[in-house]
PDB file of C-alpha atoms in Angstrom:
ATOM      1  CA  UNK G 145       0.000   0.000   0.000  1.00  0.00           C
ATOM      2  CA  UNK G 146       1.058   3.596  -0.406  1.00  0.00           C
ATOM      3  CA  UNK G 147      -0.301   6.773   1.167  1.00  0.00           C
ATOM      4  CA  UNK G 148       2.644   9.086   0.455  1.00  0.00           C
ATOM      5  CA  UNK G 149       4.637   9.588  -2.741  1.00  0.00           C
ATOM      6  CA  UNK G 150       6.576  12.100  -4.821  1.00  0.00           C
ATOM      7  CA  UNK G 151       4.584  13.217  -7.869  1.00  0.00           C
ATOM      8  CA  UNK G 152       6.272  14.099 -11.134  1.00  0.00           C
ATOM      9  CA  UNK G 153       6.672  17.813 -11.779  1.00  0.00           C
ATOM     10  CA  UNK G 154       5.865  19.739 -14.938  1.00  0.00           C
ATOM     11  CA  UNK G 155       8.918  19.274 -17.113  1.00  0.00           C
ATOM     12  CA  UNK G 156       9.042  15.515 -16.607  1.00  0.00           C
ATOM     13  CA  UNK G 157       5.353  15.273 -17.494  1.00  0.00           C
ATOM     14  CA  UNK G 158       6.228  16.871 -20.811  1.00  0.00           C
ATOM     15  CA  UNK G 159       9.532  15.101 -21.428  1.00  0.00           C
ATOM     16  CA  UNK G 160       8.740  11.557 -20.270  1.00  0.00           C
ATOM     17  CA  UNK G 161       4.972  11.189 -20.414  1.00  0.00           C
ATOM     18  CA  UNK G 162       4.400  13.448 -23.402  1.00  0.00           C
ATOM     19  CA  UNK G 163       1.527  15.438 -21.910  1.00  0.00           C
ATOM     20  CA  UNK G 164       0.944  19.079 -21.149  1.00  0.00           C
ATOM     21  CA  UNK G 165       0.738  19.528 -17.361  1.00  0.00           C
ATOM     22  CA  UNK G 166      -2.480  20.585 -15.613  1.00  0.00           C
ATOM     23  CA  UNK G 167      -2.837  24.324 -15.148  1.00  0.00           C
ATOM     24  CA  UNK G 168      -3.077  24.255 -11.354  1.00  0.00           C
ATOM     25  CA  UNK G 169      -0.194  23.656  -8.957  1.00  0.00           C
ATOM     26  CA  UNK G 170       0.509  20.624  -6.772  1.00  0.00           C
ATOM     27  CA  UNK G 171       2.805  19.950  -3.839  1.00  0.00           C
ATOM     28  CA  UNK G 172       6.229  18.304  -3.813  1.00  0.00           C
ATOM     29  CA  UNK G 173       4.839  15.328  -1.855  1.00  0.00           C
ATOM     30  CA  UNK G 174       1.369  13.831  -2.034  1.00  0.00           C
ATOM     31  CA  UNK G 175      -0.713  12.600   0.901  1.00  0.00           C
ATOM     32  CA  UNK G 176      -4.393  11.790   1.364  1.00  0.00           C
ATOM     33  CA  UNK G 177      -6.694  14.429  -0.156  1.00  0.00           C
ATOM     34  CA  UNK G 178      -3.817  16.311  -1.821  1.00  0.00           C
ATOM     35  CA  UNK G 179      -4.089  17.212  -5.495  1.00  0.00           C
ATOM     36  CA  UNK G 180      -1.625  15.601  -7.920  1.00  0.00           C
ATOM     37  CA  UNK G 181      -1.446  14.929 -11.665  1.00  0.00           C
ATOM     38  CA  UNK G 182      -2.717  11.751 -13.280  1.00  0.00           C
ATOM     39  CA  UNK G 183      -2.668  10.608 -16.893  1.00  0.00           C
ATOM     40  CA  UNK G 184      -5.712   9.180 -18.661  1.00  0.00           C
ATOM     41  CA  UNK G 185      -6.562   8.282 -22.253  1.00  0.00           C
ATOM     42  CA  UNK G 186      -8.813  10.805 -23.958  1.00  0.00           C
ATOM     43  CA  UNK G 187     -11.536   9.921 -26.447  1.00  0.00           C
ATOM     44  CA  UNK G 188      -9.138   9.144 -29.291  1.00  0.00           C
ATOM     45  CA  UNK G 189      -6.768   7.124 -27.110  1.00  0.00           C
ATOM     46  CA  UNK G 190      -4.119   9.796 -26.667  1.00  0.00           C
ATOM     47  CA  UNK G 191      -2.638  10.621 -23.284  1.00  0.00           C
ATOM     48  CA  UNK G 192      -4.064  13.547 -21.366  1.00  0.00           C
ATOM     49  CA  UNK G 193      -3.198  14.924 -17.925  1.00  0.00           C
ATOM     50  CA  UNK G 194      -5.621  15.918 -15.206  1.00  0.00           C
ATOM     51  CA  UNK G 195      -5.295  17.095 -11.648  1.00  0.00           C
ATOM     52  CA  UNK G 196      -7.019  14.782  -9.199  1.00  0.00           C
ATOM     53  CA  UNK G 197      -7.398  14.287  -5.467  1.00  0.00           C
ATOM     54  CA  UNK G 198      -5.464  11.362  -3.948  1.00  0.00           C
ATOM     55  CA  UNK G 199      -8.167   9.081  -2.576  1.00  0.00           C
ATOM     56  CA  UNK G 200     -11.088   7.854  -4.654  1.00  0.00           C
ATOM     57  CA  UNK G 201     -13.570   9.315  -2.172  1.00  0.00           C
ATOM     58  CA  UNK G 202     -12.068  12.521  -0.744  1.00  0.00           C
ATOM     59  CA  UNK G 203     -12.759  13.237   2.903  1.00  0.00           C
ATOM     60  CA  UNK G 204     -15.087  16.146   2.129  1.00  0.00           C
ATOM     61  CA  UNK G 205     -17.283  13.924  -0.051  1.00  0.00           C
ATOM     62  CA  UNK G 206     -18.033  11.419   2.706  1.00  0.00           C
ATOM     63  CA  UNK G 207     -21.577  11.997   3.924  1.00  0.00           C
ATOM     64  CA  UNK G 208     -22.078  13.426   7.385  1.00  0.00           C
ATOM     65  CA  UNK G 209     -22.542  10.729   9.994  1.00  0.00           C
ATOM     66  CA  UNK G 210     -20.409   8.177   8.143  1.00  0.00           C
ATOM     67  CA  UNK G 211     -17.055   7.306   9.672  1.00  0.00           C
ATOM     68  CA  UNK G 212     -14.161   8.636   7.597  1.00  0.00           C
ATOM     69  CA  UNK G 213     -12.502   5.884   5.555  1.00  0.00           C
ATOM     70  CA  UNK G 214      -9.426   5.707   3.337  1.00  0.00           C
ATOM     71  CA  UNK G 215      -9.535   5.131  -0.419  1.00  0.00           C
ATOM     72  CA  UNK G 216      -5.960   5.886  -1.500  1.00  0.00           C
ATOM     73  CA  UNK G 217      -5.383   2.197  -2.316  1.00  0.00           C
ATOM     74  CA  UNK G 218      -7.603  -0.397  -4.007  1.00  0.00           C
ATOM     75  CA  UNK G 219      -6.847  -4.087  -3.548  1.00  0.00           C
ATOM     76  CA  UNK G 220      -6.784  -6.058  -6.793  1.00  0.00           C
ATOM     77  CA  UNK G 221      -8.560  -8.959  -5.110  1.00  0.00           C
ATOM     78  CA  UNK G 222     -11.662  -6.905  -4.205  1.00  0.00           C
ATOM     79  CA  UNK G 223     -11.588  -3.871  -6.496  1.00  0.00           C
ATOM     80  CA  UNK G 224     -14.514  -5.126  -8.573  1.00  0.00           C
ATOM     81  CA  UNK G 225     -16.745  -5.526  -5.522  1.00  0.00           C
ATOM     82  CA  UNK G 226     -15.962  -2.527  -3.314  1.00  0.00           C
ATOM     83  CA  UNK G 227     -18.452   0.283  -3.777  1.00  0.00           C
ATOM     84  CA  UNK G 228     -15.793   3.004  -3.773  1.00  0.00           C
ATOM     85  CA  UNK G 229     -13.906   1.424  -6.690  1.00  0.00           C
ATOM     86  CA  UNK G 230     -16.155  -0.965  -8.616  1.00  0.00           C
ATOM     87  CA  UNK G 231     -17.720   1.662 -10.868  1.00  0.00           C
ATOM     88  CA  UNK G 232     -14.380   2.928 -12.158  1.00  0.00           C
ATOM     89  CA  UNK G 233     -12.954  -0.588 -12.406  1.00  0.00           C
ATOM     90  CA  UNK G 234     -15.855  -2.005 -14.390  1.00  0.00           C
ATOM     91  CA  UNK G 235     -15.955   1.027 -16.712  1.00  0.00           C
ATOM     92  CA  UNK G 236     -12.227   0.775 -17.431  1.00  0.00           C
ATOM     93  CA  UNK G 237     -11.321   4.133 -15.914  1.00  0.00           C
ATOM     94  CA  UNK G 238      -7.637   3.267 -15.702  1.00  0.00           C
ATOM     95  CA  UNK G 239      -4.967   5.898 -15.149  1.00  0.00           C
ATOM     96  CA  UNK G 240      -1.262   6.362 -14.599  1.00  0.00           C
ATOM     97  CA  UNK G 241      -0.048   8.141 -11.487  1.00  0.00           C
ATOM     98  CA  UNK G 242       3.322   9.679 -12.438  1.00  0.00           C
ATOM     99  CA  UNK G 243       5.868   9.477  -9.618  1.00  0.00           C
ATOM    100  CA  UNK G 244       9.568   9.599  -8.890  1.00  0.00           C
ATOM    101  CA  UNK G 245       9.357   7.710  -5.572  1.00  0.00           C
ATOM    102  CA  UNK G 246       6.952   6.175  -3.084  1.00  0.00           C
ATOM    103  CA  UNK G 247       7.337   6.095   0.686  1.00  0.00           C
ATOM    104  CA  UNK G 248       6.537   3.171   2.970  1.00  0.00           C
ATOM    105  CA  UNK G 249       6.989   2.553   6.722  1.00  0.00           C
ATOM    106  CA  UNK G 250       9.729   0.130   7.778  1.00  0.00           C
ATOM    107  CA  UNK G 251       9.923  -1.452  11.246  1.00  0.00           C
ATOM    108  CA  UNK G 252      13.235  -3.325  10.996  1.00  0.00           C
ATOM    109  CA  UNK G 253      14.973  -0.962  13.433  1.00  0.00           C
ATOM    110  CA  UNK G 254      12.405  -1.287  16.206  1.00  0.00           C
ATOM    111  CA  UNK G 255       8.810  -0.620  17.234  1.00  0.00           C
ATOM    112  CA  UNK G 256       8.717   2.880  15.747  1.00  0.00           C
ATOM    113  CA  UNK G 257       8.542   3.054  11.984  1.00  0.00           C
ATOM    114  CA  UNK G 258      11.149   4.668   9.763  1.00  0.00           C
ATOM    115  CA  UNK G 259       9.945   6.082   6.476  1.00  0.00           C
ATOM    116  CA  UNK G 260      11.678   4.445   3.499  1.00  0.00           C
ATOM    117  CA  UNK G 261      11.956   5.844   0.000  1.00  0.00           C
ATOM    118  CA  UNK G 262      11.492   3.400  -2.901  1.00  0.00           C
ATOM    119  CA  UNK G 263      12.333   4.264  -6.488  1.00  0.00           C
ATOM    120  CA  UNK G 264      13.499   2.647  -9.724  1.00  0.00           C
ATOM    121  CA  UNK G 265      17.156   1.893 -10.311  1.00  0.00           C
ATOM    122  CA  UNK G 266      17.262   2.693 -14.026  1.00  0.00           C
ATOM    123  CA  UNK G 267      14.455   5.200 -14.581  1.00  0.00           C
ATOM    124  CA  UNK G 268      13.923   8.733 -13.253  1.00  0.00           C
ATOM    125  CA  UNK G 269      10.143   8.311 -13.104  1.00  0.00           C
ATOM    126  CA  UNK G 270       7.497   5.604 -13.202  1.00  0.00           C
ATOM    127  CA  UNK G 271       3.759   5.308 -13.734  1.00  0.00           C
ATOM    128  CA  UNK G 272       1.694   3.658 -11.007  1.00  0.00           C
ATOM    129  CA  UNK G 273      -1.413   1.770 -12.125  1.00  0.00           C
ATOM    130  CA  UNK G 274      -4.498   3.497 -10.801  1.00  0.00           C
ATOM    131  CA  UNK G 275      -8.207   4.127 -11.151  1.00  0.00           C
ATOM    132  CA  UNK G 276      -9.842   7.518 -11.520  1.00  0.00           C
ATOM    133  CA  UNK G 277     -13.302   9.001 -11.431  1.00  0.00           C
ATOM    134  CA  UNK G 278     -14.889  12.352 -12.089  1.00  0.00           C
ATOM    135  CA  UNK G 279     -17.453  14.213  -9.997  1.00  0.00           C
ATOM    136  CA  UNK G 280     -20.481  16.293 -11.033  1.00  0.00           C
ATOM    137  CA  UNK G 281     -18.581  19.517 -10.327  1.00  0.00           C
ATOM    138  CA  UNK G 282     -15.914  18.584 -12.893  1.00  0.00           C
ATOM    139  CA  UNK G 283     -13.206  17.582 -10.417  1.00  0.00           C
ATOM    140  CA  UNK G 284     -11.393  14.233 -10.373  1.00  0.00           C
ATOM    141  CA  UNK G 285     -10.031  11.772  -7.826  1.00  0.00           C
ATOM    142  CA  UNK G 286      -7.870   8.669  -8.022  1.00  0.00           C
ATOM    143  CA  UNK G 287      -6.564   5.615  -6.206  1.00  0.00           C
ATOM    144  CA  UNK G 288      -3.550   3.310  -6.538  1.00  0.00           C
ATOM    145  CA  UNK G 289      -4.069  -0.384  -7.249  1.00  0.00           C
ATOM    146  CA  UNK G 290      -2.179  -2.772  -4.965  1.00  0.00           C
ATOM    147  CA  UNK G 291      -1.255  -6.455  -5.109  1.00  0.00           C
ATOM    148  CA  UNK G 292       0.028  -8.920  -2.529  1.00  0.00           C
ATOM    149  CA  UNK G 293       3.754  -8.534  -1.837  1.00  0.00           C
ATOM    150  CA  UNK G 294       4.384 -11.221   0.797  1.00  0.00           C
ATOM    151  CA  UNK G 295       7.030 -12.876  -1.416  1.00  0.00           C
ATOM    152  CA  UNK G 296       8.643  -9.679  -2.729  1.00  0.00           C
ATOM    153  CA  UNK G 297      11.984  -9.073  -1.018  1.00  0.00           C
ATOM    154  CA  UNK G 298      11.681  -5.277  -1.188  1.00  0.00           C
ATOM    155  CA  UNK G 299       8.018  -4.655  -0.474  1.00  0.00           C
ATOM    156  CA  UNK G 300       7.736  -7.358   2.178  1.00  0.00           C
ATOM    157  CA  UNK G 301      10.131  -5.348   4.358  1.00  0.00           C
ATOM    158  CA  UNK G 302       7.557  -2.580   4.694  1.00  0.00           C
ATOM    159  CA  UNK G 303       4.675  -2.100   7.137  1.00  0.00           C
ATOM    160  CA  UNK G 304       4.130  -3.680  10.525  1.00  0.00           C
ATOM    161  CA  UNK G 305       5.463  -7.180  11.252  1.00  0.00           C
ATOM    162  CA  UNK G 306       2.751  -9.773  10.855  1.00  0.00           C
ATOM    163  CA  UNK G 307       0.615  -7.649   8.545  1.00  0.00           C
ATOM    164  CA  UNK G 308      -0.105  -8.613   4.956  1.00  0.00           C
ATOM    165  CA  UNK G 309       2.424  -6.990   2.643  1.00  0.00           C
ATOM    166  CA  UNK G 310       1.086  -4.989  -0.293  1.00  0.00           C
ATOM    167  CA  UNK G 311       2.719  -3.105  -3.127  1.00  0.00           C
ATOM    168  CA  UNK G 312       1.674  -0.612  -5.790  1.00  0.00           C
ATOM    169  CA  UNK G 313       2.112  -1.589  -9.436  1.00  0.00           C
ATOM    170  CA  UNK G 314       4.851   0.337 -11.239  1.00  0.00           C
ATOM    171  CA  UNK G 315       3.990  -0.284 -14.870  1.00  0.00           C
ATOM    172  CA  UNK G 316       6.802  -0.657 -17.437  1.00  0.00           C
ATOM    173  CA  UNK G 317       6.745   2.274 -19.863  1.00  0.00           C
ATOM    174  CA  UNK G 318       6.019  -0.013 -22.812  1.00  0.00           C
ATOM    175  CA  UNK G 319       2.709  -0.946 -21.164  1.00  0.00           C
ATOM    176  CA  UNK G 320       1.500   2.557 -20.363  1.00  0.00           C
ATOM    177  CA  UNK G 321      -0.705   3.094 -23.406  1.00  0.00           C
ATOM    178  CA  UNK G 322      -2.129  -0.428 -23.390  1.00  0.00           C
ATOM    179  CA  UNK G 323      -3.092   0.064 -19.752  1.00  0.00           C
ATOM    180  CA  UNK G 324      -4.683   3.455 -20.353  1.00  0.00           C
ATOM    181  CA  UNK G 325      -6.773   2.256 -23.286  1.00  0.00           C
ATOM    182  CA  UNK G 326      -7.790  -1.084 -21.764  1.00  0.00           C
ATOM    183  CA  UNK G 327     -11.531  -1.312 -21.149  1.00  0.00           C
ATOM    184  CA  UNK G 328     -11.758  -4.964 -20.092  1.00  0.00           C
ATOM    185  CA  UNK G 329     -11.435  -5.459 -16.314  1.00  0.00           C
ATOM    186  CA  UNK G 330     -10.289  -9.051 -16.721  1.00  0.00           C
ATOM    187  CA  UNK G 331      -7.573  -8.083 -19.182  1.00  0.00           C
ATOM    188  CA  UNK G 332      -6.569  -5.264 -16.851  1.00  0.00           C
ATOM    189  CA  UNK G 333      -5.670  -7.826 -14.201  1.00  0.00           C
ATOM    190  CA  UNK G 334      -2.865  -9.118 -16.430  1.00  0.00           C
ATOM    191  CA  UNK G 335      -1.020  -5.795 -16.058  1.00  0.00           C
ATOM    192  CA  UNK G 336      -1.056  -5.852 -12.277  1.00  0.00           C
ATOM    193  CA  UNK G 337       2.147  -7.392 -10.995  1.00  0.00           C
ATOM    194  CA  UNK G 338       5.145  -6.154  -9.046  1.00  0.00           C
ATOM    195  CA  UNK G 339       8.386  -5.246 -10.763  1.00  0.00           C
ATOM    196  CA  UNK G 340      11.388  -7.471  -9.976  1.00  0.00           C
ATOM    197  CA  UNK G 341      13.189  -6.651  -6.754  1.00  0.00           C
ATOM    198  CA  UNK G 342      16.443  -5.770  -8.528  1.00  0.00           C
ATOM    199  CA  UNK G 343      14.665  -2.987 -10.423  1.00  0.00           C
ATOM    200  CA  UNK G 344      14.074  -1.088  -7.172  1.00  0.00           C
ATOM    201  CA  UNK G 345      16.227   0.967  -4.837  1.00  0.00           C
ATOM    202  CA  UNK G 346      15.474   1.838  -1.206  1.00  0.00           C
ATOM    203  CA  UNK G 347      16.880   4.062   1.503  1.00  0.00           C
ATOM    204  CA  UNK G 348      15.705   5.518   4.818  1.00  0.00           C
ATOM    205  CA  UNK G 349      13.982   8.878   4.373  1.00  0.00           C
ATOM    206  CA  UNK G 350      12.773   9.917   7.836  1.00  0.00           C
ATOM    207  CA  UNK G 351       9.965  12.399   8.158  1.00  0.00           C
ATOM    208  CA  UNK G 352      11.112  15.891   9.157  1.00  0.00           C
ATOM    209  CA  UNK G 353      10.330  16.843  12.773  1.00  0.00           C
ATOM    210  CA  UNK G 354       6.713  17.809  13.344  1.00  0.00           C
ATOM    211  CA  UNK G 355       5.993  20.582  15.814  1.00  0.00           C
ATOM    212  CA  UNK G 356       2.318  19.861  16.380  1.00  0.00           C
ATOM    213  CA  UNK G 357       2.476  16.079  16.575  1.00  0.00           C
ATOM    214  CA  UNK G 358       5.222  13.871  17.913  1.00  0.00           C
ATOM    215  CA  UNK G 359       4.303  10.729  15.993  1.00  0.00           C
ATOM    216  CA  UNK G 360       4.851  10.249  12.289  1.00  0.00           C
ATOM    217  CA  UNK G 361       1.789   9.558  10.087  1.00  0.00           C
ATOM    218  CA  UNK G 362       3.632   6.386   9.093  1.00  0.00           C
ATOM    219  CA  UNK G 363       3.275   4.916  12.601  1.00  0.00           C
ATOM    220  CA  UNK G 364      -0.324   3.869  12.023  1.00  0.00           C
ATOM    221  CA  UNK G 365       0.482   1.937   8.837  1.00  0.00           C
TER     222      UNK G 365
END
């Protein structure tokens, strides 16, 4: 799973993904309910960028009286059944989430997590497989698809001991357009696999000190 990542900035969107960036700005790191760029296929199959909110159902769209829930990640095993994701999945609303790194919590040093940075060894950016939706007011939101990572020697080092290990899908660049234009949910499943361990790099990347809160957001993951 992933709730924090580094989105691609404007020039790399142009140079690597071949799209004109969204007009509005976005932050250097993305967390829940932050805006960040995504890439979708437009009506003629060409790539197009949009700014979307990280989390398929943003906090402010959850009805009053309903407990706040997280929708930054969608599990491959249940994506077609979960109400928050099934509409986009079954309609083939697939997107790329351009990133230079993702962050995950690591507990190897003790009971308190250390944030780890994960990126690709031989590529400056990658596209994470995601789903997107639009809203009646013309805004967009998105989620990252995740798969089991219990047997993956990089991703299985992340998150609390004893918990199921999950990983986002970093799609090879040669699969980007096929993923974006896919409209068959069953075919889409064939794209969703983890990259080999030797394609990834990791290093500790602790959160900067927080004045208002002693614990890192990673500690609950």
